[in-house]
Short mmCIF file of C-alpha atoms in Angstrom, two decimals:
data_model
loop_
_atom_site.label_atom_id
_atom_site.label_comp_id
_atom_site.label_asym_id
_atom_site.label_seq_id
_atom_site.Cartn_x
_atom_site.Cartn_y
_atom_site.Cartn_z
CA MET A 1 92.03 64.42 102.69
CA ASP A 2 91.39 68.24 101.76
CA LYS A 3 95.02 70.06 101.52
CA PRO A 4 96.24 72.90 99.91
CA ARG A 5 98.26 72.66 96.37
CA GLN A 6 101.14 73.71 97.87
CA PRO A 7 101.21 72.11 101.15
CA PHE A 8 103.40 74.36 103.89
CA ALA A 9 104.89 76.64 100.96
CA ASP A 10 103.16 79.78 101.88
CA SER A 11 104.98 82.36 103.78
CA LEU A 12 105.06 83.08 107.55
CA PRO A 13 104.48 86.62 107.84
CA ASN A 14 104.23 86.21 111.84
CA LEU A 15 107.61 85.07 112.50
CA SER A 16 110.39 87.55 113.74
CA GLU A 17 113.32 86.07 110.91
CA GLY A 18 116.14 87.48 113.19
CA HIS A 19 115.09 85.57 116.75
CA PHE A 20 114.01 82.28 114.22
CA VAL A 21 116.79 79.46 114.75
CA VAL A 22 117.05 75.98 112.71
CA PRO A 23 117.91 72.91 115.05
CA THR A 24 120.74 71.32 113.73
CA ASP A 25 123.00 68.17 114.85
CA SER A 26 125.64 70.47 115.21
CA ASP A 27 123.99 72.62 117.82
CA LEU A 28 124.29 69.31 120.25
CA GLU A 29 128.28 69.07 119.95
CA VAL A 30 129.75 69.15 123.19
CA THR A 31 132.95 71.10 122.96
CA THR A 32 134.31 71.28 126.03
CA PRO A 33 132.94 68.08 128.27
CA PHE A 34 132.35 68.82 132.05
CA THR A 35 134.85 66.70 134.27
CA HIS A 36 133.37 67.38 137.47
CA ALA A 37 130.85 64.59 138.57
CA PRO A 38 127.09 64.89 137.75
CA ARG A 39 125.83 66.89 140.63
CA PHE A 40 121.96 65.92 142.12
CA LEU A 41 120.12 67.93 144.80
CA ILE A 42 117.33 65.82 146.57
CA LEU A 43 114.14 67.22 148.27
CA TYR A 44 111.75 65.03 150.25
CA GLY A 45 108.25 66.08 152.08
CA SER A 46 108.38 64.92 155.46
CA LEU A 47 109.60 66.34 159.19
CA ARG A 48 108.79 63.34 160.59
CA GLU A 49 111.56 61.59 162.86
CA ARG A 50 110.84 57.83 160.90
CA SER A 51 110.16 59.34 157.51
CA PHE A 52 109.55 56.73 154.97
CA SER A 53 110.15 59.55 152.08
CA ARG A 54 113.59 60.44 153.61
CA PHE A 55 114.43 56.55 153.76
CA LEU A 56 113.50 56.49 150.18
CA ALA A 57 115.60 60.03 149.55
CA TYR A 58 118.77 58.38 150.82
CA GLU A 59 118.25 54.78 149.09
CA ALA A 60 118.45 57.51 145.80
CA ALA A 61 121.33 59.04 147.12
CA ARG A 62 123.40 55.88 147.78
CA LEU A 63 122.60 54.94 144.18
CA LEU A 64 123.72 57.77 142.84
CA GLU A 65 126.78 58.24 144.35
CA ALA A 66 127.43 54.76 143.67
CA MET A 67 127.21 55.57 139.94
CA GLY A 68 129.47 58.32 140.51
CA GLY A 69 127.22 61.17 141.22
CA GLU A 70 128.00 64.02 143.75
CA VAL A 71 124.81 64.49 145.83
CA ARG A 72 123.08 66.86 148.22
CA ILE A 73 119.88 66.31 150.32
CA TYR A 74 118.24 69.57 151.48
CA ASP A 75 116.92 69.32 155.06
CA ALA A 76 113.81 71.14 155.26
CA HIS A 77 113.50 71.77 159.16
CA GLY A 78 113.44 75.30 159.98
CA LEU A 79 112.58 76.45 155.85
CA PRO A 80 109.62 79.12 156.57
CA LEU A 81 106.28 78.64 155.05
CA PRO A 82 106.36 80.56 151.54
CA ASP A 83 105.48 84.41 152.07
CA ASP A 84 106.04 84.33 155.65
CA ALA A 85 109.41 85.46 155.33
CA THR A 86 111.75 87.06 152.75
CA ALA A 87 114.06 85.32 150.21
CA ASP A 88 117.04 86.28 152.11
CA HIS A 89 116.17 83.66 154.67
CA PRO A 90 119.14 81.24 155.45
CA LYS A 91 117.19 78.36 154.31
CA VAL A 92 115.38 79.82 151.54
CA GLN A 93 119.30 80.68 150.33
CA GLU A 94 120.72 77.24 151.24
CA LEU A 95 117.79 75.69 149.06
CA ARG A 96 118.42 78.32 146.13
CA ASN A 97 122.20 77.68 146.16
CA LEU A 98 121.96 74.21 146.09
CA SER A 99 119.43 74.33 143.26
CA ILE A 100 121.70 76.50 141.31
CA TRP A 101 124.42 73.81 142.20
CA SER A 102 122.67 70.90 140.76
CA GLU A 103 122.42 68.98 137.86
CA GLY A 104 119.38 67.21 138.60
CA HIS A 105 116.84 66.94 141.07
CA VAL A 106 114.87 64.05 142.78
CA TRP A 107 111.75 64.85 144.27
CA VAL A 108 110.61 62.38 147.18
CA SER A 109 106.96 63.09 148.58
CA PRO A 110 104.67 61.38 150.64
CA GLU A 111 100.92 61.20 149.83
CA ARG A 112 98.73 63.05 152.10
CA HIS A 113 94.90 63.36 151.30
CA GLY A 114 95.60 62.54 147.91
CA ALA A 115 98.61 64.38 146.84
CA MET A 116 102.08 65.60 147.46
CA THR A 117 102.32 66.97 151.03
CA GLY A 118 102.94 70.82 151.89
CA VAL A 119 106.37 70.11 153.06
CA ILE A 120 107.61 69.14 149.49
CA LYS A 121 105.41 71.96 147.86
CA SER A 122 106.64 74.66 150.21
CA GLN A 123 110.55 73.68 149.11
CA ILE A 124 109.82 73.95 145.26
CA ASP A 125 107.76 77.10 145.84
CA TRP A 126 110.60 78.75 147.26
CA LEU A 127 112.47 77.98 143.90
CA PRO A 128 111.67 80.99 142.14
CA LEU A 129 111.69 80.39 137.68
CA SER A 130 114.18 82.98 137.61
CA GLU A 131 116.52 84.94 139.98
CA GLY A 132 117.89 87.76 137.94
CA SER A 133 119.89 86.22 134.95
CA VAL A 134 119.91 82.89 137.10
CA ARG A 135 117.24 79.86 136.83
CA PRO A 136 117.52 77.48 139.76
CA THR A 137 115.69 74.87 138.03
CA GLN A 138 115.52 75.18 134.20
CA GLY A 139 117.10 72.95 132.10
CA ARG A 140 117.90 70.29 135.26
CA THR A 141 116.76 66.85 134.96
CA LEU A 142 114.16 65.71 137.57
CA ALA A 143 113.29 62.43 138.91
CA VAL A 144 110.01 61.71 140.71
CA MET A 145 109.28 59.57 143.64
CA GLN A 146 106.31 58.90 146.32
CA VAL A 147 105.75 56.74 149.10
CA SER A 148 102.30 55.90 150.55
CA GLY A 149 100.83 54.35 153.41
CA GLY A 150 98.07 52.43 151.55
CA SER A 151 97.77 50.82 148.39
CA GLN A 152 99.79 51.94 145.19
CA SER A 153 98.76 55.27 143.95
CA PHE A 154 100.43 57.61 141.63
CA ASN A 155 98.90 61.20 142.78
CA ALA A 156 101.63 62.72 144.61
CA VAL A 157 104.27 62.05 141.49
CA ASN A 158 101.87 63.11 139.15
CA GLY A 159 101.50 66.12 140.66
CA LEU A 160 105.21 66.23 140.77
CA ARG A 161 105.50 65.97 137.75
CA VAL A 162 103.40 68.73 136.79
CA LEU A 163 105.41 70.86 138.94
CA GLY A 164 108.47 69.68 137.38
CA ARG A 165 107.01 70.88 133.87
CA TRP A 166 105.83 74.42 135.41
CA MET A 167 109.71 74.54 136.52
CA ARG A 168 111.32 73.83 133.32
CA MET A 169 112.78 71.12 134.08
CA ILE A 170 113.42 67.84 132.27
CA THR A 171 111.33 65.29 133.94
CA ILE A 172 112.56 61.59 133.05
CA PRO A 173 109.77 59.03 131.82
CA ASN A 174 110.46 56.37 134.77
CA GLN A 175 109.09 56.48 138.25
CA SER A 176 108.88 55.04 141.79
CA SER A 177 105.80 54.66 143.60
CA VAL A 178 106.13 52.66 146.88
CA PRO A 179 102.83 51.60 148.42
CA MET A 180 102.42 50.24 152.28
CA ALA A 181 105.85 51.42 152.51
CA TYR A 182 106.39 50.68 156.58
CA LYS A 183 106.44 47.10 155.20
CA GLU A 184 109.39 48.19 152.28
CA PHE A 185 111.90 49.83 154.93
CA ASP A 186 113.69 47.86 157.61
CA GLU A 187 114.28 49.23 161.49
CA ALA A 188 117.57 51.16 160.20
CA GLY A 189 115.69 53.12 157.57
CA ARG A 190 117.14 50.82 154.66
CA MET A 191 114.56 49.64 151.75
CA LYS A 192 114.02 45.84 151.49
CA PRO A 193 115.19 44.13 148.29
CA GLY A 194 112.49 43.45 145.63
CA PRO A 195 110.61 44.48 142.89
CA LEU A 196 109.94 47.95 144.44
CA TYR A 197 113.68 48.53 145.34
CA ASP A 198 114.71 47.50 141.76
CA ARG A 199 112.35 50.47 140.24
CA VAL A 200 114.24 52.78 142.46
CA VAL A 201 117.60 51.44 141.04
CA ASP A 202 115.67 51.93 137.44
CA VAL A 203 114.93 55.29 138.31
CA CYS A 204 118.23 56.29 139.42
CA GLU A 205 119.67 54.75 136.81
CA GLU A 206 117.69 56.47 134.46
CA LEU A 207 118.11 59.92 135.82
CA PHE A 208 121.58 59.62 135.96
CA LYS A 209 121.71 59.06 131.75
CA PHE A 210 119.30 61.83 131.10
CA THR A 211 121.67 64.18 133.75
CA LEU A 212 124.57 62.95 131.56
CA LEU A 213 122.93 63.60 128.28
CA THR A 214 121.63 67.33 128.96
CA ARG A 215 123.47 68.78 131.52
CA GLU A 216 126.15 70.14 128.69
CA ARG A 217 123.68 70.99 126.42
CA SER A 218 121.00 72.54 128.56
CA ASP A 219 121.40 76.03 128.08
CA HIS A 220 120.56 74.83 124.28
CA LEU A 221 118.01 72.76 124.77
CA VAL A 222 115.63 75.64 126.73
CA ASP A 223 116.51 78.50 124.40
CA ARG A 224 113.23 79.24 123.34
CA TYR A 225 112.19 81.43 120.52
CA SER A 226 109.53 83.71 122.43
CA GLU A 227 112.20 84.59 125.12
CA ARG A 228 115.05 85.42 122.53
CA LYS A 229 112.71 87.93 121.28
CA GLU A 230 111.62 89.43 124.83
CA ARG A 231 115.51 89.54 125.39
CA GLU A 232 115.72 92.18 122.57
CA PRO A 233 115.31 95.69 123.60
CA GLU A 234 113.64 96.87 120.42
CA ARG A 235 111.18 94.21 121.11
CA LEU A 236 110.25 95.41 124.49
CA LYS A 237 110.00 99.01 122.44
CA ALA A 238 107.66 97.60 119.96
CA VAL A 239 105.79 95.88 122.77
CA THR A 240 104.69 99.35 124.54
CA VAL A 241 103.84 100.60 121.00
CA ASP A 242 101.69 98.07 120.29
CA ILE A 243 99.59 98.36 123.58
CA GLY A 244 99.54 102.01 123.41
CA PHE A 245 102.33 103.27 125.57
CA VAL A 246 104.28 104.92 123.13
CA LYS A 247 103.28 107.16 119.90
CA ARG A 248 104.30 105.54 116.70
#
């Protein structure tokens, strides 16, 4: 293999040393542990009266509460389409405030035409990457689930994972996909016992663990070199010089 005589020993001329931070174990130490229960927001992607995604969302809520969590489920009835109202709409403000309150999310969507539904996508689209100095989703944990009317598929959860990454969330490895959901829930909307229910328990358990692991450290985990540079007034001035708006 071809390699330099002194590998990786050359300088880093493009690096801003003032913004470069070497991560250490001590950075992850928690000096003041949280005393409140882990907080979870659950979104689901259907407005139907008999909604299997809502049934699955409630199963997740029951499990997270049984583990000691505090749970809020958002009802999307009355939420306007993105860009069809302003951000001060009461349903939009309710959604954003719940996300800011939360430390972890669960997103549950039916699969419709091979993708997540517009109902769940609209809720996520109303959550901005940042609102002033507050980021309603960044650093929060996320679990994704879907229900299908036919055979098992992963199109909706795969799409939700892409959105979770885009929203700078810590998306857990496990996920749940419930095929032929009409067979998996009884008349009262409770999920029947079996391997699919066991997987839901696995997902909630993993989400709870990841939330306990990251919630007190999320600000540090999502602190980025590029954003530290952008926050500096001198950096902003340098950018304007580089692109020719300010003379040197």
